Every structure is written in C-alpha cells, then in structure tokens.
Short mmCIF file of C-alpha atoms in Angstrom, two decimals:
data_model
loop_
_atom_site.label_atom_id
_atom_site.label_comp_id
_atom_site.label_asym_id
_atom_site.label_seq_id
_atom_site.Cartn_x
_atom_site.Cartn_y
_atom_site.Cartn_z
CA MET A 1265 -62.58 9.32 -88.99
CA THR A 1266 -63.37 12.81 -87.67
CA GLU A 1267 -62.74 13.19 -83.95
CA THR A 1268 -65.96 14.14 -82.16
CA LEU A 1269 -65.14 13.44 -78.49
CA ARG A 1270 -65.31 16.56 -76.33
CA ARG A 1271 -65.90 15.37 -72.77
CA MET A 1272 -64.76 12.63 -70.38
CA CYS A 1273 -66.93 12.30 -67.28
CA TRP A 1274 -66.14 10.19 -64.22
CA VAL A 1275 -69.28 8.83 -62.56
CA PHE A 1276 -68.08 9.10 -58.98
CA PRO A 1277 -70.16 9.14 -55.77
CA ASP A 1278 -70.13 12.70 -54.46
CA ARG A 1279 -69.45 11.83 -50.82
CA GLU A 1280 -65.83 12.84 -50.24
CA SER A 1281 -65.13 14.83 -47.10
CA THR A 1282 -63.57 18.30 -47.26
CA LYS A 1283 -60.31 16.81 -45.98
CA ALA A 1284 -60.30 14.12 -48.67
CA LEU A 1285 -61.06 16.62 -51.42
CA ALA A 1286 -58.22 18.84 -50.25
CA MET A 1287 -55.86 15.87 -50.58
CA TRP A 1288 -57.08 14.16 -53.75
CA HIS A 1289 -57.46 17.25 -55.93
CA PRO A 1290 -53.75 18.16 -56.04
CA PHE A 1291 -52.80 14.46 -55.89
CA PHE A 1292 -54.48 13.58 -59.22
CA TRP A 1293 -57.91 15.10 -59.95
CA ASP A 1294 -56.57 18.55 -60.91
CA ILE A 1295 -53.86 17.09 -63.12
CA TYR A 1296 -56.42 14.89 -64.86
CA GLU A 1297 -58.30 18.05 -65.76
CA GLU A 1298 -55.15 19.86 -66.92
CA VAL A 1299 -53.96 17.03 -69.17
CA ALA A 1300 -57.44 16.60 -70.66
CA ALA A 1301 -57.45 20.30 -71.54
CA GLU A 1302 -54.06 19.89 -73.26
CA LEU A 1303 -55.71 17.23 -75.42
CA GLY A 1304 -58.64 19.51 -76.20
CA LEU A 1305 -61.04 17.65 -73.91
CA ILE A 1306 -63.28 18.64 -71.03
CA TRP A 1307 -62.74 16.55 -67.90
CA CYS A 1308 -65.35 16.35 -65.17
CA ARG A 1309 -66.32 14.26 -62.15
CA HIS A 1310 -69.92 14.03 -61.00
CA ALA A 1311 -72.26 11.85 -58.96
CA PRO A 1312 -74.80 9.63 -60.75
CA ASP A 1313 -77.57 12.16 -60.26
CA ALA A 1314 -75.79 14.60 -62.61
CA VAL A 1315 -77.14 12.59 -65.57
CA THR A 1316 -80.78 13.04 -66.62
CA VAL A 1317 -82.54 11.18 -69.44
CA ASP A 1318 -85.66 12.28 -71.33
CA GLY A 1319 -87.08 9.05 -72.74
CA LEU A 1320 -90.61 10.30 -73.47
CA GLU A 1321 -90.33 9.85 -77.23
CA THR A 1322 -89.72 6.22 -78.16
CA GLY A 1323 -86.43 5.71 -79.95
CA LYS A 1324 -85.29 9.32 -79.45
CA PRO A 1325 -83.93 9.68 -75.91
CA GLN A 1326 -82.23 12.89 -74.89
CA VAL A 1327 -79.42 12.81 -72.34
CA PHE A 1328 -78.34 15.74 -70.19
CA HIS A 1329 -75.22 16.09 -68.07
CA GLU A 1330 -75.54 18.86 -65.51
CA GLY A 1331 -78.34 20.27 -67.67
CA GLU A 1332 -76.30 20.25 -70.90
CA PRO A 1333 -77.25 17.90 -73.78
CA VAL A 1334 -74.68 15.17 -74.41
CA THR A 1335 -74.46 12.42 -77.02
CA PRO A 1336 -72.45 9.21 -77.53
CA GLU A 1337 -70.48 11.08 -80.19
CA ASP A 1338 -69.23 13.83 -77.87
CA THR A 1339 -69.10 12.28 -74.38
CA LEU A 1340 -67.71 9.15 -72.73
CA PHE A 1341 -68.31 8.06 -69.16
CA ILE A 1342 -65.93 6.26 -66.79
CA THR A 1343 -68.08 3.72 -64.98
CA ALA A 1344 -65.83 1.81 -62.60
CA LEU A 1345 -67.78 0.93 -59.45
CA TYR A 1346 -66.87 2.58 -56.15
CA SER A 1347 -68.00 0.86 -52.96
CA LEU A 1348 -66.15 2.24 -49.95
CA PRO A 1349 -68.29 2.36 -46.78
CA TYR A 1350 -69.41 5.95 -47.22
CA GLN A 1351 -70.33 5.20 -50.86
CA ALA A 1352 -72.45 2.13 -50.07
CA MET A 1353 -75.77 3.94 -50.56
CA ASP A 1354 -74.64 4.86 -54.09
CA ILE A 1355 -73.84 1.35 -55.32
CA PHE A 1356 -77.24 0.66 -56.87
CA ASN A 1357 -77.43 4.15 -58.39
CA GLN A 1358 -74.04 3.59 -60.00
CA TYR A 1359 -74.99 0.19 -61.42
CA ALA A 1360 -78.36 1.43 -62.67
CA LEU A 1361 -76.87 4.47 -64.40
CA TYR A 1362 -74.13 2.34 -65.99
CA ALA A 1363 -76.82 0.10 -67.48
CA VAL A 1364 -78.83 3.07 -68.74
CA LEU A 1365 -75.78 4.68 -70.36
CA GLU A 1366 -74.84 1.42 -72.04
CA GLN A 1367 -78.37 0.95 -73.39
CA LEU A 1368 -78.30 4.55 -74.66
CA GLY A 1369 -75.25 3.70 -76.75
CA PHE A 1370 -72.56 5.64 -74.87
CA TYR A 1371 -68.97 4.47 -75.01
CA LEU A 1372 -67.96 3.14 -71.60
CA PRO A 1373 -64.21 2.30 -71.51
CA PHE A 1374 -64.90 0.04 -68.57
CA PRO A 1375 -68.11 -1.87 -69.44
CA PRO A 1376 -70.69 -2.34 -66.66
CA GLY A 1377 -70.59 -6.11 -67.05
CA LEU A 1378 -67.03 -6.11 -65.76
CA SER A 1379 -67.75 -4.13 -62.59
CA PRO A 1380 -68.66 -7.14 -60.40
CA ILE A 1381 -65.54 -8.97 -61.58
CA ALA A 1382 -63.28 -6.02 -60.82
CA ASN A 1383 -64.92 -4.94 -57.59
CA ASP A 1384 -64.79 -8.29 -55.78
CA LYS A 1385 -61.24 -9.46 -55.13
CA LEU A 1386 -62.00 -13.18 -55.37
CA ALA A 1387 -64.08 -12.72 -58.53
CA THR A 1388 -61.04 -11.00 -60.06
CA LEU A 1389 -58.71 -13.85 -59.14
CA LEU A 1390 -61.14 -16.42 -60.52
CA TYR A 1391 -61.52 -14.50 -63.80
CA PHE A 1392 -57.73 -14.57 -64.21
CA ALA A 1393 -57.40 -18.14 -62.90
CA ASP A 1394 -55.09 -19.21 -65.73
CA ALA A 1395 -52.76 -16.22 -65.38
CA PRO A 1396 -49.01 -16.81 -65.78
CA ILE A 1397 -48.39 -15.31 -62.33
CA PRO A 1398 -50.18 -17.23 -59.54
CA ALA A 1399 -52.90 -15.57 -57.55
CA ILE A 1400 -52.66 -15.28 -53.79
CA PRO A 1401 -54.66 -18.18 -52.23
CA THR A 1402 -57.93 -16.66 -51.05
CA VAL A 1403 -60.96 -17.46 -48.92
CA ARG A 1404 -64.05 -15.29 -49.26
CA ILE A 1405 -66.68 -15.06 -46.52
CA GLY A 1406 -69.90 -13.11 -46.28
CA THR A 1407 -70.97 -11.39 -43.07
CA GLY A 1408 -74.45 -10.72 -41.74
CA ARG A 1409 -76.86 -11.55 -38.95
CA ASP A 1410 -75.53 -15.09 -38.52
CA THR A 1411 -71.83 -14.23 -38.56
CA GLY A 1412 -71.63 -15.05 -34.86
CA LYS A 1413 -72.59 -18.65 -35.66
CA TYR A 1414 -69.16 -19.01 -37.39
CA GLY A 1415 -70.50 -21.07 -40.27
CA TYR A 1416 -67.79 -19.60 -42.48
CA GLU A 1417 -65.06 -21.40 -40.50
CA VAL A 1418 -65.60 -24.52 -42.61
CA ALA A 1419 -63.47 -22.74 -45.25
CA LEU A 1420 -60.62 -21.88 -42.87
CA ALA A 1421 -59.38 -25.37 -42.02
CA ASN A 1422 -56.34 -25.13 -44.29
CA LEU A 1423 -55.57 -21.46 -43.70
CA THR A 1424 -52.11 -20.62 -42.34
CA TYR A 1425 -51.39 -17.76 -39.96
CA PRO A 1426 -50.69 -14.93 -39.84
CA ALA A 1427 -53.27 -14.07 -42.46
CA ILE A 1428 -54.42 -10.87 -44.14
CA VAL A 1429 -58.11 -10.04 -43.68
CA LYS A 1430 -59.65 -7.28 -45.79
CA PRO A 1431 -62.96 -6.22 -47.36
CA SER A 1432 -63.63 -7.93 -50.68
CA GLY A 1433 -64.60 -4.72 -52.46
CA TRP A 1434 -62.76 -1.77 -50.94
CA CYS A 1435 -59.57 -0.08 -52.13
CA GLY A 1436 -56.70 2.12 -50.96
CA GLY A 1437 -55.60 -0.18 -48.16
CA GLY A 1438 -58.78 0.45 -46.18
CA GLY A 1439 -59.82 -2.24 -43.74
CA VAL A 1440 -56.69 -4.38 -44.14
CA ASN A 1441 -55.78 -6.24 -40.96
CA LEU A 1442 -53.36 -8.94 -39.85
CA ALA A 1443 -54.98 -11.93 -38.11
CA ARG A 1444 -52.75 -14.24 -36.07
CA SER A 1445 -55.43 -16.78 -35.20
CA SER A 1446 -58.98 -17.82 -35.99
CA GLU A 1447 -60.06 -15.83 -32.95
CA ASP A 1448 -58.75 -12.64 -34.61
CA ILE A 1449 -60.81 -13.50 -37.69
CA ARG A 1450 -63.88 -13.95 -35.51
CA GLY A 1451 -63.44 -10.47 -34.11
CA LEU A 1452 -62.88 -8.88 -37.51
CA ALA A 1453 -65.83 -10.75 -39.03
CA THR A 1454 -68.20 -9.52 -36.35
CA LEU A 1455 -66.99 -5.95 -36.93
CA ALA A 1456 -67.60 -6.39 -40.68
CA GLN A 1457 -71.06 -7.67 -39.78
CA GLY A 1458 -72.00 -4.10 -38.90
CA GLY A 1459 -71.95 -3.19 -42.58
CA ASP A 1460 -72.67 -6.58 -44.18
CA THR A 1461 -69.15 -6.34 -45.60
CA ALA A 1462 -67.84 -9.46 -47.34
CA LEU A 1463 -64.23 -10.30 -46.47
CA VAL A 1464 -61.36 -12.06 -48.17
CA ILE A 1465 -58.67 -13.87 -46.16
CA GLN A 1466 -55.22 -14.61 -47.57
CA PRO A 1467 -51.95 -15.99 -46.18
CA TYR A 1468 -49.63 -13.16 -45.19
CA LEU A 1469 -46.61 -13.05 -47.50
CA GLY A 1470 -44.36 -11.59 -44.82
CA ASP A 1471 -42.97 -8.30 -43.57
CA GLY A 1472 -41.58 -6.10 -46.29
CA THR A 1473 -43.85 -7.45 -49.03
CA VAL A 1474 -43.74 -4.89 -51.87
CA ASP A 1475 -46.66 -3.92 -54.09
CA TYR A 1476 -46.14 -3.37 -57.84
CA ARG A 1477 -48.85 -1.67 -59.91
CA VAL A 1478 -48.61 -2.26 -63.66
CA TYR A 1479 -50.46 0.26 -65.81
CA VAL A 1480 -51.80 -1.42 -68.95
CA ILE A 1481 -52.57 1.26 -71.54
CA ASP A 1482 -54.00 0.42 -74.96
CA GLY A 1483 -53.02 -3.19 -74.47
CA ARG A 1484 -49.41 -2.61 -73.42
CA PRO A 1485 -47.69 -2.19 -70.05
CA TYR A 1486 -46.40 1.28 -69.33
CA PRO A 1487 -42.55 1.32 -69.09
CA HIS A 1488 -42.66 2.24 -65.38
CA VAL A 1489 -44.57 0.67 -62.51
CA LEU A 1490 -45.82 2.24 -59.31
CA ARG A 1491 -43.87 0.44 -56.58
CA ARG A 1492 -45.14 0.77 -53.02
CA THR A 1493 -42.95 -0.32 -50.12
CA PRO A 1494 -44.54 -0.62 -46.66
CA GLU A 1495 -43.16 1.15 -43.66
CA ALA A 1496 -41.52 -1.09 -41.06
CA GLY A 1497 -44.04 -3.24 -39.21
CA SER A 1498 -46.97 -2.49 -41.54
CA PRO A 1499 -48.71 -5.28 -43.48
CA VAL A 1500 -49.99 -2.74 -46.04
CA SER A 1501 -47.95 -0.85 -48.63
CA ASN A 1502 -50.53 1.74 -49.72
CA ALA A 1503 -49.47 5.36 -49.42
CA SER A 1504 -52.56 5.97 -47.27
CA ARG A 1505 -51.04 3.58 -44.72
CA GLY A 1506 -47.52 5.03 -44.79
CA GLY A 1507 -46.08 3.19 -47.79
CA VAL A 1508 -43.32 4.80 -49.87
CA MET A 1509 -43.92 5.22 -53.63
CA ASP A 1510 -41.39 5.15 -56.46
CA PHE A 1511 -41.51 4.41 -60.20
CA PRO A 1512 -38.86 1.93 -61.36
CA PRO A 1513 -38.87 0.31 -64.82
CA THR A 1514 -41.50 -2.39 -65.21
CA PRO A 1515 -39.88 -5.74 -64.32
CA PRO A 1516 -39.45 -8.02 -67.39
CA GLU A 1517 -41.55 -10.75 -65.76
CA LEU A 1518 -44.48 -8.34 -65.43
CA VAL A 1519 -43.99 -6.99 -68.96
CA GLU A 1520 -44.33 -10.52 -70.27
CA ALA A 1521 -47.35 -11.27 -68.07
CA ALA A 1522 -49.12 -8.07 -69.15
CA GLU A 1523 -49.74 -9.59 -72.58
CA TYR A 1524 -52.00 -12.20 -70.97
CA TYR A 1525 -53.95 -9.65 -68.90
CA ALA A 1526 -54.43 -7.35 -71.92
CA ARG A 1527 -55.72 -10.25 -73.98
CA LYS A 1528 -58.06 -11.32 -71.18
CA LEU A 1529 -59.24 -7.76 -70.55
CA PRO A 1530 -59.09 -5.87 -73.86
CA ILE A 1531 -60.03 -2.38 -72.69
CA PRO A 1532 -58.06 0.89 -73.06
CA PHE A 1533 -56.81 1.22 -69.47
CA PHE A 1534 -56.58 -0.79 -66.28
CA CYS A 1535 -54.10 -1.54 -63.50
CA ILE A 1536 -52.94 -4.91 -62.26
CA ASP A 1537 -51.41 -5.12 -58.78
CA PHE A 1538 -48.80 -7.71 -57.87
CA LEU A 1539 -47.12 -8.45 -54.56
CA HIS A 1540 -43.46 -9.49 -54.28
CA ASP A 1541 -42.52 -11.47 -51.20
CA GLY A 1542 -38.77 -11.17 -51.76
CA GLU A 1543 -38.60 -14.25 -53.98
CA ARG A 1544 -41.55 -14.23 -56.37
CA PHE A 1545 -44.52 -12.25 -57.64
CA TRP A 1546 -48.14 -12.96 -56.73
CA PHE A 1547 -51.19 -11.60 -58.56
CA SER A 1548 -53.18 -9.47 -56.13
CA GLU A 1549 -56.00 -7.46 -57.71
CA LEU A 1550 -57.42 -5.45 -60.61
CA GLU A 1551 -58.04 -1.71 -60.55
CA PRO A 1552 -60.00 -0.46 -63.60
CA ASP A 1553 -59.68 3.17 -62.48
CA GLY A 1554 -56.43 2.88 -60.56
CA VAL A 1555 -54.89 6.14 -59.42
CA ILE A 1556 -52.04 7.46 -61.55
CA ALA A 1557 -49.93 8.71 -58.68
CA PRO A 1558 -47.48 11.62 -58.71
CA GLU A 1559 -43.71 11.37 -58.42
CA PHE A 1560 -43.20 13.92 -55.66
CA ASP A 1561 -39.47 14.32 -56.36
CA ASP A 1562 -40.31 15.98 -59.71
CA PRO A 1563 -42.15 19.33 -59.38
CA ALA A 1564 -43.22 19.05 -63.03
CA ARG A 1565 -44.64 15.53 -62.48
CA ALA A 1566 -43.52 14.59 -65.98
CA LEU A 1567 -44.07 10.85 -65.53
CA GLN A 1568 -47.55 11.28 -64.07
CA ARG A 1569 -48.55 13.65 -66.86
CA ASP A 1570 -47.17 11.36 -69.56
CA MET A 1571 -49.06 8.38 -68.18
CA ILE A 1572 -52.32 10.35 -67.90
CA ARG A 1573 -51.85 11.62 -71.45
CA ALA A 1574 -51.35 8.07 -72.70
CA ARG A 1575 -54.45 6.91 -70.79
CA PHE A 1576 -56.69 9.65 -72.16
CA SER A 1577 -55.35 9.15 -75.68
CA ALA A 1578 -56.22 5.46 -75.36
CA TYR A 1579 -59.76 6.43 -74.36
CA ARG A 1580 -60.00 8.71 -77.39
CA LYS A 1581 -58.81 5.95 -79.73
CA GLY A 1582 -61.22 3.52 -78.09
CA HIS A 1583 -64.06 5.98 -78.60
CA GLN A 1584 -63.19 6.29 -82.29
CA ARG A 1585 -63.16 2.51 -82.69
CA TRP A 1586 -66.44 2.30 -80.78
CA LEU A 1587 -68.16 4.72 -83.16
CA ALA A 1588 -66.69 2.99 -86.20
CA SER A 1589 -68.08 -0.34 -84.96
CA GLY A 1590 -71.57 1.06 -84.58
CA GLY A 1591 -71.47 1.17 -80.78
CA ALA A 1592 -72.26 -2.48 -80.05
CA LEU A 1593 -73.09 -3.44 -76.46
CA SER A 1594 -70.25 -5.03 -74.50
CA PHE A 1595 -71.89 -6.79 -71.57
CA ASN A 1596 -70.07 -10.09 -72.15
CA PRO A 1597 -66.33 -9.68 -71.44
CA ALA A 1598 -65.61 -12.30 -74.11
CA ASN A 1599 -67.12 -10.00 -76.75
CA LEU A 1600 -65.15 -6.85 -76.02
CA GLY A 1601 -62.94 -7.14 -79.08
CA PRO A 1602 -59.27 -6.22 -79.49
CA VAL A 1603 -57.84 -3.01 -78.05
CA ASN A 1604 -55.40 -2.22 -80.83
CA PRO A 1605 -56.55 -1.52 -84.39
#
C-alpha cells in the first residue's frame, strides 16, 4: 500500500510556561521533531483550537490544521488527554475535538474511548484487573463542597499507613504526598477540594521503591526500560522530584507480562509503569503518551532516538493498517483489533 502519511500532530493544551518550554523542548519535543523529519514526516504540537472544521456541505467536511487542509490519509493526531491543574479548562475542548476527529475518520493511535481509562489511575487498575502483576491496592475519593464532612472515610477503614496520596489524573509526580495518618489525608483532601481534584490513596511500598517504565511498541516491550530511583527520603521517583534515571535491560518478568498488556491494549505505543519494593513488582499506571526520556550520559542520545524512531514507525504502520481497514471507529477498546499484521 502506498504510504500517504505526512504529518503527526500532538493535540496538547497550549498552556506551558516559558520555563517549562525551555526545559521540555530540549528534553524531548525537539528530538521528536528531528526523528520525524528523518522518517520524512512533519511533527507538530498544537492546542485544540488549531483544528477547524468546515461541515457546511453534508457528507463533505473539510478539515484545516493551522489553516492548512488536512485529510485522514495525510495526517494523524495524538489524542491522549492532559489534565494537569493549569490544563483543566482545556479538558472538555480536548475530549470534544477527539470525538470530532474520530467521527471525521482520522486515525487516532490512542482512541478517545480509552482516555478516561488511561487518565484515571483507578480506572486503569480496574481495566487491567486480571494482569499477571498485581496492582497496588487503591482507594479513590472525590473532593468537593462536602469534603469537610469526611464521608469518604468509610473507604479508609482497612488502609495502612504511611500511605501515598496523589491526584487520580495528574502525571509527572505532581501532587504526590506521604500521609502518616487519617488526619494527614483530611488535610490533603481539603486542599484538593480547591480544585475538585479526585484523589487516589495507596499503601506506601517503602523508602527506595524504584519505578520501572516499560515501553510497549507495536505490541512488544522495548529491550530497555526507563528506571527511576528516588533520592534519599523522597516517596517519588520522578525526575521532576529528584529521581535518577537510567536504562537497564527490561527485566524478564516485565517482558513476559508485556504480552498481556499488549493483548489487552492493542495500540501502537503506550507505557506501563511498575514499582519494585525490593522484593516484587507492582503494577502502577498507564501512560499512553509517556515521555521517551533522554540518556544524558550519551551526547548522541542514541537510545532515545532509536525508541522514538520505533514509536513513530509503529504509528506509520498503524496508519497504513487503519486505511486498509476502511478507517472503522474504535470507541470500544474490545474492538481495536490486533497491533501486528
């Protein structure tokens, strides 16, 4: 089949600060663009309002990206939901645009119907409830005007302390706290009340818990994982919170488990995060657009570039299969179809 894909566009809320942009561009955005160019593709990142649709003529919609006509044959959109606090006002715009693009017949490597499952940490764990690696026991509570009535405490009777408390839909280690009593949870819940932020609460696995990110590309685990080790005294291993990154070979146990996750989530690219408490692995969360981080000890960033190249090639192959299948809708995760030909 003739290759027609020309452009990959990330639908990403345009609310980063100048400091964040200065950090994230050299960290991964710029390299995404470079690797895409090596593959003969245009890479771009725009807010939802960059897409305009002329639907005046029934059955013949025209779609424009930054004023340029685009079609399902030449453009794919990355539609993983972003919901950090400063992106909250964009959540509906993201969801609405994802639905419009899907109805227009565009190939979306991460279908909109999966966004709620991926974005909420407990929804993710429930979706993978029969996974070969156990999920971290989790309580989910909503916050709002009646948070101070502590009605959520009915679900905390069997919780052990210390416990990790974090937003149910954020990423990057943001908002993660260690609670040593129910009183700590009360304080954190009332703070979360300010933004109606739902929380998840999990038993703390202990100091030195290491985070392993497995990159699943075209249905197979990449040979190296992103391992994040927390700094002394920190309950969070993310680099944004002082964690140290390295890229060891993917542990055999996680290679074996990846087959289950790929079968359960047959899309071209996603990341699965696991925590290791020193004795065993625990399934932590799903990242459909997880960062492919750089190995700073290699100026050429060969591993990062290879992984990005594999990811984008998987998108291209997925796009080809999508066109060959007639571009069927994919709202139901059970109907996504196999990743590999």
